[in-house]
mmCIF file of C-alpha atoms and ligand atoms in Angstrom:
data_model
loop_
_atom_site.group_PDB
_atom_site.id
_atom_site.type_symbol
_atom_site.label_atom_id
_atom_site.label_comp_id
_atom_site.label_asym_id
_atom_site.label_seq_id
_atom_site.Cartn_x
_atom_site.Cartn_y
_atom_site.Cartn_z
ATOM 1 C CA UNK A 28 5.843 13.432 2.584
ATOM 2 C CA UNK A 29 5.792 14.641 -1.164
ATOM 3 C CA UNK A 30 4.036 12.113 -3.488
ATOM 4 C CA UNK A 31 4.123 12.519 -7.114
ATOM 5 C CA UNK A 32 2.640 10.293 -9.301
ATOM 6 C CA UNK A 33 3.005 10.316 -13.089
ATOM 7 C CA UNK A 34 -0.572 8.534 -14.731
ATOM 8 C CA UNK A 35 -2.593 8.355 -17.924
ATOM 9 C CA UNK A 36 -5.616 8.255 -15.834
ATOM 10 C CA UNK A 37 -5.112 11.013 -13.242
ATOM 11 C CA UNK A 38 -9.103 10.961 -12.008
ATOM 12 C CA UNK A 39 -8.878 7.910 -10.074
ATOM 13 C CA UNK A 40 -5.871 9.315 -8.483
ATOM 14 C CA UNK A 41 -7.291 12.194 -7.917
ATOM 15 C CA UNK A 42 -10.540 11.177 -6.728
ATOM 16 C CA UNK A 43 -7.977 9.474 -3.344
ATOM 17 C CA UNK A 44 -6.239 12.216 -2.543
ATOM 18 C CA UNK A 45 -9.639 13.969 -2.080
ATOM 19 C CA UNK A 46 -10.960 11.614 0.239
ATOM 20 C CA UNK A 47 -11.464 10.051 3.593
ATOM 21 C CA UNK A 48 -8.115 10.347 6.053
ATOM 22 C CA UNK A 49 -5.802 10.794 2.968
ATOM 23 C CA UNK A 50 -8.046 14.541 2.062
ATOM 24 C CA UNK A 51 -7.155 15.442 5.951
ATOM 25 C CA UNK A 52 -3.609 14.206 5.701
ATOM 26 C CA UNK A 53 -3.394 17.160 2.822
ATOM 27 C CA UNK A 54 -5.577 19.212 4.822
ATOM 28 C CA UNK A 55 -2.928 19.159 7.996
ATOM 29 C CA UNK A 56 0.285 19.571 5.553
ATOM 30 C CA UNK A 57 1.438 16.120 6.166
ATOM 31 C CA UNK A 58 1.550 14.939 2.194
ATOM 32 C CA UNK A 59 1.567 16.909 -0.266
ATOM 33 C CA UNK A 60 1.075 15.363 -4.234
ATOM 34 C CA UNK A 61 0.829 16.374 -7.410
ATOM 35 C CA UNK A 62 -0.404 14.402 -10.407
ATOM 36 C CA UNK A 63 1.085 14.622 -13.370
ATOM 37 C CA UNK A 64 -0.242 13.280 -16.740
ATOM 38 C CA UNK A 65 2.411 11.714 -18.797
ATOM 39 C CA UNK A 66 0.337 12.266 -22.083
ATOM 40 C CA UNK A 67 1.156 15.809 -21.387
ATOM 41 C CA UNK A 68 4.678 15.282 -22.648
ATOM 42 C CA UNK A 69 3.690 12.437 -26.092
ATOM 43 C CA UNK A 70 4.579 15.014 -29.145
ATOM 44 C CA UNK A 71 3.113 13.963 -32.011
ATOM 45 C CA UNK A 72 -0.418 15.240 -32.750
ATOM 46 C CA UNK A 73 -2.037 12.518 -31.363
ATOM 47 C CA UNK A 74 -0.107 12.517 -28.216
ATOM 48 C CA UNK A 75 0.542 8.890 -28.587
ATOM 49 C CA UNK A 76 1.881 7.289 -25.301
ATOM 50 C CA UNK A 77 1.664 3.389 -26.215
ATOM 51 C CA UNK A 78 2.928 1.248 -29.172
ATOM 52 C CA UNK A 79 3.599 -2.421 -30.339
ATOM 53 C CA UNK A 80 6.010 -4.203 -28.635
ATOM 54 C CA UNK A 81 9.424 -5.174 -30.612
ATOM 55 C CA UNK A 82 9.668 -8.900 -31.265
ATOM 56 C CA UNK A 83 5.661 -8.572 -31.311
ATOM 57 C CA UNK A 84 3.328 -10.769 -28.924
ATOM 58 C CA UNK A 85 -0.377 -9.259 -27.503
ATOM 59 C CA UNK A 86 -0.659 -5.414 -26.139
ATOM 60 C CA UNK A 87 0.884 -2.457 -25.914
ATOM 61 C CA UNK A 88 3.763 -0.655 -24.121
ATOM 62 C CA UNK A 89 4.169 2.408 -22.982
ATOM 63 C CA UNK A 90 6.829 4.557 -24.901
ATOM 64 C CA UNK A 91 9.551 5.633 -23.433
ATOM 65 C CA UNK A 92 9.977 9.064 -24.716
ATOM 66 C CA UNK A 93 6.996 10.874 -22.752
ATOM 67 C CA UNK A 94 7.621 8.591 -19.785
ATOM 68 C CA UNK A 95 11.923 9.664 -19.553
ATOM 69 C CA UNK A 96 10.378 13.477 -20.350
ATOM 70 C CA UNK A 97 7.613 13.454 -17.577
ATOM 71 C CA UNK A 98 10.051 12.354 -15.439
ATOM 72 C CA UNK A 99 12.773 14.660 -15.940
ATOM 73 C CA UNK A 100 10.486 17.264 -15.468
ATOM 74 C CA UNK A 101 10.030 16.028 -11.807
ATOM 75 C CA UNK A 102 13.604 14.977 -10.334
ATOM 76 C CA UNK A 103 12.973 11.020 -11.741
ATOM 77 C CA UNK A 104 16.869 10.713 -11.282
ATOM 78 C CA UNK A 105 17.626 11.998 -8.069
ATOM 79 C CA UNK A 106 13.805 11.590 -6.097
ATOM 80 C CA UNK A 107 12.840 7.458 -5.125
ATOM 81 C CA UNK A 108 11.289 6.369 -8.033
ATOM 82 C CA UNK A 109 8.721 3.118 -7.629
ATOM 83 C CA UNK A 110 6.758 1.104 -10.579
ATOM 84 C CA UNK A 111 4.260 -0.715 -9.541
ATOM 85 C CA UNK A 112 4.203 -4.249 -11.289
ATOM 86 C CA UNK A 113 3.264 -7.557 -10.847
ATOM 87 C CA UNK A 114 6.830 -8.387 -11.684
ATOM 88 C CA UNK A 115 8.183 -6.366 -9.128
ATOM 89 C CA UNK A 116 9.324 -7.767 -5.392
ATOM 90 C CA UNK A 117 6.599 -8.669 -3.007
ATOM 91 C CA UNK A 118 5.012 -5.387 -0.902
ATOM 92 C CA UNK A 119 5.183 -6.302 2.681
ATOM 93 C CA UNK A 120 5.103 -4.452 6.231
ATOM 94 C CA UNK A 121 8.971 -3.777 6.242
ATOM 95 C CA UNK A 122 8.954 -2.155 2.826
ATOM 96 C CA UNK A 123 5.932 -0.081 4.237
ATOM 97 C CA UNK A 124 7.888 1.085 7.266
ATOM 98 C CA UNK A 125 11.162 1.745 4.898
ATOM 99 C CA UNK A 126 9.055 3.445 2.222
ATOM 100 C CA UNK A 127 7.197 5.903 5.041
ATOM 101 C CA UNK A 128 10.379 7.337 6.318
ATOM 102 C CA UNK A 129 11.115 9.086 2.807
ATOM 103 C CA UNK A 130 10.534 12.408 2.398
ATOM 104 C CA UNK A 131 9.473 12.323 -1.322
ATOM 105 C CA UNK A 132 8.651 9.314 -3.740
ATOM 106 C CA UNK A 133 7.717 9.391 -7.199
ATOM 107 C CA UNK A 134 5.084 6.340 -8.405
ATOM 108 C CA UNK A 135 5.102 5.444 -12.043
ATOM 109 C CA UNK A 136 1.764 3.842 -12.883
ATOM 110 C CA UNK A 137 1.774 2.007 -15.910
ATOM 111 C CA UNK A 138 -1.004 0.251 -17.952
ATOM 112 C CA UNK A 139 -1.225 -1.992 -21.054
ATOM 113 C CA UNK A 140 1.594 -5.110 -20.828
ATOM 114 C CA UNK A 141 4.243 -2.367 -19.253
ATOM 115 C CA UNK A 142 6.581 0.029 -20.077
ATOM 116 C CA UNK A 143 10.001 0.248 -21.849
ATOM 117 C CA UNK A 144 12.580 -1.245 -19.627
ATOM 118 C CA UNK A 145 15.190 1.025 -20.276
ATOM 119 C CA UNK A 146 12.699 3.264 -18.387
ATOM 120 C CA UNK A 147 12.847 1.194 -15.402
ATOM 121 C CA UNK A 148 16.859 0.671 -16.273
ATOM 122 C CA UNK A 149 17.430 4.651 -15.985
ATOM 123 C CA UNK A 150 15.030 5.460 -13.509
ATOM 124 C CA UNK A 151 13.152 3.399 -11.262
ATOM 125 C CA UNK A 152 14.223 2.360 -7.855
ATOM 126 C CA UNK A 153 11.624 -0.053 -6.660
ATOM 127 C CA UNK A 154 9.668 -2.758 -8.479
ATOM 128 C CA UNK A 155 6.706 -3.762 -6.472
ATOM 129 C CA UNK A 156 4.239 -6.021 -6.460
ATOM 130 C CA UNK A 157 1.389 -5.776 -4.120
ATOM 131 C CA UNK A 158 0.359 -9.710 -4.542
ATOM 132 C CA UNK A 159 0.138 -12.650 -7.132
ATOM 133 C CA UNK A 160 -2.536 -11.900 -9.531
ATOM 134 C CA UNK A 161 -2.060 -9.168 -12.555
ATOM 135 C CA UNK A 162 -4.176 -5.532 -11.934
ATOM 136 C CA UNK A 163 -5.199 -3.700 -15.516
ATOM 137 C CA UNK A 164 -4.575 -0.824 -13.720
ATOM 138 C CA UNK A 165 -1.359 0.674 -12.752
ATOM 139 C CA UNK A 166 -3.419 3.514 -10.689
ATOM 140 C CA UNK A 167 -4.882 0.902 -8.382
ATOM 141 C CA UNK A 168 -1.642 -0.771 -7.416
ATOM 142 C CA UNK A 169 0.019 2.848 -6.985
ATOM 143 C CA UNK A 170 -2.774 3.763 -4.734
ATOM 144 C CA UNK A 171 -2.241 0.414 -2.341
ATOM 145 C CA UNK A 172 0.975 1.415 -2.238
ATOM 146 C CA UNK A 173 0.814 4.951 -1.319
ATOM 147 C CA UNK A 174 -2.107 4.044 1.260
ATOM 148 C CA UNK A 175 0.014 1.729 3.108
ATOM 149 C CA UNK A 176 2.521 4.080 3.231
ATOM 150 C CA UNK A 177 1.063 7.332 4.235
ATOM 151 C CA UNK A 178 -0.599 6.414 6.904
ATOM 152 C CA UNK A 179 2.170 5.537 9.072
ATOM 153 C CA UNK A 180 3.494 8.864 8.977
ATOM 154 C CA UNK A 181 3.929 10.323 11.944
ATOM 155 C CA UNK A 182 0.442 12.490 12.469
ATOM 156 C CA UNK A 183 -1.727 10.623 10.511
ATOM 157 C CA UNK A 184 -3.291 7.953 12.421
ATOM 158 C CA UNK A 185 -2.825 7.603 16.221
ATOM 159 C CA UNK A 186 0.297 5.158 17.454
ATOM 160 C CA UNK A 187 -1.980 2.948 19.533
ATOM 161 C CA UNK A 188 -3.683 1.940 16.343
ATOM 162 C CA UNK A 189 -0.627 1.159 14.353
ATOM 163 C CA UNK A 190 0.936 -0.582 16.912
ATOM 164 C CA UNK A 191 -2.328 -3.321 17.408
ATOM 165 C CA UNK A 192 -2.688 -4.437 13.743
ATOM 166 C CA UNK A 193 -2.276 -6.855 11.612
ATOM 167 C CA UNK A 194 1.262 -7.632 10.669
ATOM 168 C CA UNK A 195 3.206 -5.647 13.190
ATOM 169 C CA UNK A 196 3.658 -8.212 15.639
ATOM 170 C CA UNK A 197 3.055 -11.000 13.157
ATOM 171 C CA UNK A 198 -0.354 -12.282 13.724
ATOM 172 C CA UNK A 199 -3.986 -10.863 12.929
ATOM 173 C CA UNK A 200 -6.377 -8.569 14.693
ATOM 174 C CA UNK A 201 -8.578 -9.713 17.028
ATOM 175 C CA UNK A 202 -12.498 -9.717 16.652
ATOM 176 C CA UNK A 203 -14.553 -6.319 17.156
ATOM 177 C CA UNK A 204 -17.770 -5.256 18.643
ATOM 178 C CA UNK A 205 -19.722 -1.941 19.054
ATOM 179 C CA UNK A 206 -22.920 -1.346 19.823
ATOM 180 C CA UNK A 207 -25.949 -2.416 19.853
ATOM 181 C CA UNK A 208 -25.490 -5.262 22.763
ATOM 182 C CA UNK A 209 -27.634 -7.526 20.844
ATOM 183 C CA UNK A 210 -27.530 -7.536 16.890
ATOM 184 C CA UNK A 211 -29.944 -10.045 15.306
ATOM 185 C CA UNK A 212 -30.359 -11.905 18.081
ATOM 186 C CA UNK A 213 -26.303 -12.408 18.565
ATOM 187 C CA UNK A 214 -24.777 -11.016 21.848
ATOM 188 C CA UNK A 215 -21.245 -9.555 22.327
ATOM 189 C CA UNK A 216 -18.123 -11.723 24.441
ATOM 190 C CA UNK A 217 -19.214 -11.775 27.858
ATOM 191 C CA UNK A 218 -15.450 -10.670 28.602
ATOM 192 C CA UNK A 219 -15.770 -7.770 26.437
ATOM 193 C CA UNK A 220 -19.057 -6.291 28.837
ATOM 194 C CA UNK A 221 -17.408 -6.903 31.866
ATOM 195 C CA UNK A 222 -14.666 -3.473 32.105
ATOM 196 C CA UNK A 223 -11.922 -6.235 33.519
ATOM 197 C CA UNK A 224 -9.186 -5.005 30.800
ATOM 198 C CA UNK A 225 -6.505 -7.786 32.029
ATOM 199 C CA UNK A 226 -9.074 -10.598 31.075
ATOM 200 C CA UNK A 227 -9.762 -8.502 27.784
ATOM 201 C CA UNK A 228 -6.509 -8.714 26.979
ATOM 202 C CA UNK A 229 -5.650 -12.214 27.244
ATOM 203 C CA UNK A 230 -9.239 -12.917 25.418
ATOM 204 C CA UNK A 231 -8.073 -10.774 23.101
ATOM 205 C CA UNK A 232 -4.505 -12.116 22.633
ATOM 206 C CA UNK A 233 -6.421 -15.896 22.645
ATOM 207 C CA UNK A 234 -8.314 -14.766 19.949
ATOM 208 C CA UNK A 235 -5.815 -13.328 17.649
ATOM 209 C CA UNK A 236 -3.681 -16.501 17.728
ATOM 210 C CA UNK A 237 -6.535 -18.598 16.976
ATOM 211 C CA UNK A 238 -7.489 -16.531 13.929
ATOM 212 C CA UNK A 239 -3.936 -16.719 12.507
ATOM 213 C CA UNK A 240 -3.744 -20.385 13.025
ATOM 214 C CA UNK A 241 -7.329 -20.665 10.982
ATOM 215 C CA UNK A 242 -6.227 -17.939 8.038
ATOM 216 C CA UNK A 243 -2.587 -17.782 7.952
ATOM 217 C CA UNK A 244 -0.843 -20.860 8.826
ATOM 218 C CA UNK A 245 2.239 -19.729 7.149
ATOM 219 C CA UNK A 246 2.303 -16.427 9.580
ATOM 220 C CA UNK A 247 1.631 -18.665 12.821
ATOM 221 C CA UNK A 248 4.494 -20.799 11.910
ATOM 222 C CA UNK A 249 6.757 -17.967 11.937
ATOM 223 C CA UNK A 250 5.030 -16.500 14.843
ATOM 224 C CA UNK A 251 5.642 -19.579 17.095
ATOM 225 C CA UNK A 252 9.266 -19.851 15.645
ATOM 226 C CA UNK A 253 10.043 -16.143 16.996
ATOM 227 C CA UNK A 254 8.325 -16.835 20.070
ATOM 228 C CA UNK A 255 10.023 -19.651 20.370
ATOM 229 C CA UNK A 256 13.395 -17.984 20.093
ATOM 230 C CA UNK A 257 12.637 -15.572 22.312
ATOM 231 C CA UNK A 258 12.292 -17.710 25.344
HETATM 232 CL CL1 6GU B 309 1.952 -3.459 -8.712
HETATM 233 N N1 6GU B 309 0.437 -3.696 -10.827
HETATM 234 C C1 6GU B 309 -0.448 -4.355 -11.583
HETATM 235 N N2 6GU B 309 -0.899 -3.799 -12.718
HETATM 236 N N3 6GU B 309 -0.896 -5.554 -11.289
HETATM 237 C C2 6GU B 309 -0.428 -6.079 -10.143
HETATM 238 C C3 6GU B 309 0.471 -5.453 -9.318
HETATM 239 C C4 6GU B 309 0.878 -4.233 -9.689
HETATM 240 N N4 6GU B 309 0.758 -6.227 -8.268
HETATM 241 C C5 6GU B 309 0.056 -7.319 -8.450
HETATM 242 N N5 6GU B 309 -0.651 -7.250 -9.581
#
């Protein structure tokens, strides 16, 4: 997958791409990205990217002139084109899966109150928020959404661990435990220490249901409707 992500801030951005399973994911050739610095297309001397907004009110807004020339300069109108923004439609597991079979997205991250809609009227795709509360940071969001993303490409993280978390089935994980046996005086799930993987299972499958109930009652609803259905 080619990400490209056009940023006033490129070191945060950056800094990701260098690290953890997203640095190996370059290493192997499975993304590739490129940041791109939309202050690197403002003209004026003082490469201004923001300004007031018309019909006034508090902050700033990014201009559209260096945004619509950054992103000509990397396929804006024919490559997917997401902006992150807490006005945009909620980011949830199907999007994710839709989102990872592209071949190449472009993420516009913006800061201040926004950017110009005719911006988002000429270019974007996607508006996406990744939950009800309002980031300062454009990067951050962009980042979530990438993360979620990448890693179910194909090559990047084992199937058997996609396939047992959160969200794919529609409830939560269930607990886990590694050694040592005893941590501050706490043992582990007798059923965990006892190799029987039948029992582990169903503990397992006890557990997550429980934990839904408790955190997400909204999820176990839904998960007891489909279950439901299917018998
Ligand atoms: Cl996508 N961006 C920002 N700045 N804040 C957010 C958000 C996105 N989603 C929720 N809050």
């Amino acid at each position: 997958m080619n990400l490209t992500i056009l940023t006033l801030f490129p070191e945060p951005v950056e800094a990701y791409f260098a690290s953890s399973i997203m640095a190996k994911a370059v290493a192997r050739g499975l993304v590739t990205y490129r940041c791109v610095n939309i202050r690197d297309f403002a003209v004026d001397v003082h490469r201004t990217c923001d300004d007031a907004p018309y019909g006034g009110g508090a902050g700033m807004v990014l201009k559209p002139g260096p945004l619509a020339a950054a992103l000509d300069s990397v396929g804006g109108d024919r490559i997917r084109t997401i902006y992150p923004t807490p006005s945009g439609r909620p980011f949830r597991a199907p999007l994710v899966h839709e989102l990872a079979a592209e071949k190449e997205l472009i993420l516009v991250c913006g800061r201040y109150e926004g950017i110009d809609q005719r911006i988002i009227d000429r270019y974007v795709d996607d508006e996406i928020s990744i939950g009800d509360y309002v980031l300062s940071s454009g990067e951050l969001a962009a980042l979530v959404i990438i993360d979620a993303v990448y890693r179910r490409i194909n090559g990047v993280i084992t199937a058997e661990s996609l396939d047992e978390e959160s969200f794919e089935d529609g409830l939560l994980e269930y607990p886990h435990y590694t050694r040592p046996e005893t941590f501050a005086s706490v043992g582990v799930p007798e059923v965990l220490l006892s190799g029987h993987h039948e029992q582990i299972r169903a503990w397992r499958m006890e557990q997550r249901i429980a934990k839904t109930r408790q955190m997400r009652p909204d999820l176990y609803q839904a998960w007891l409707a489909q279950r439901d259905d299917k018998e």
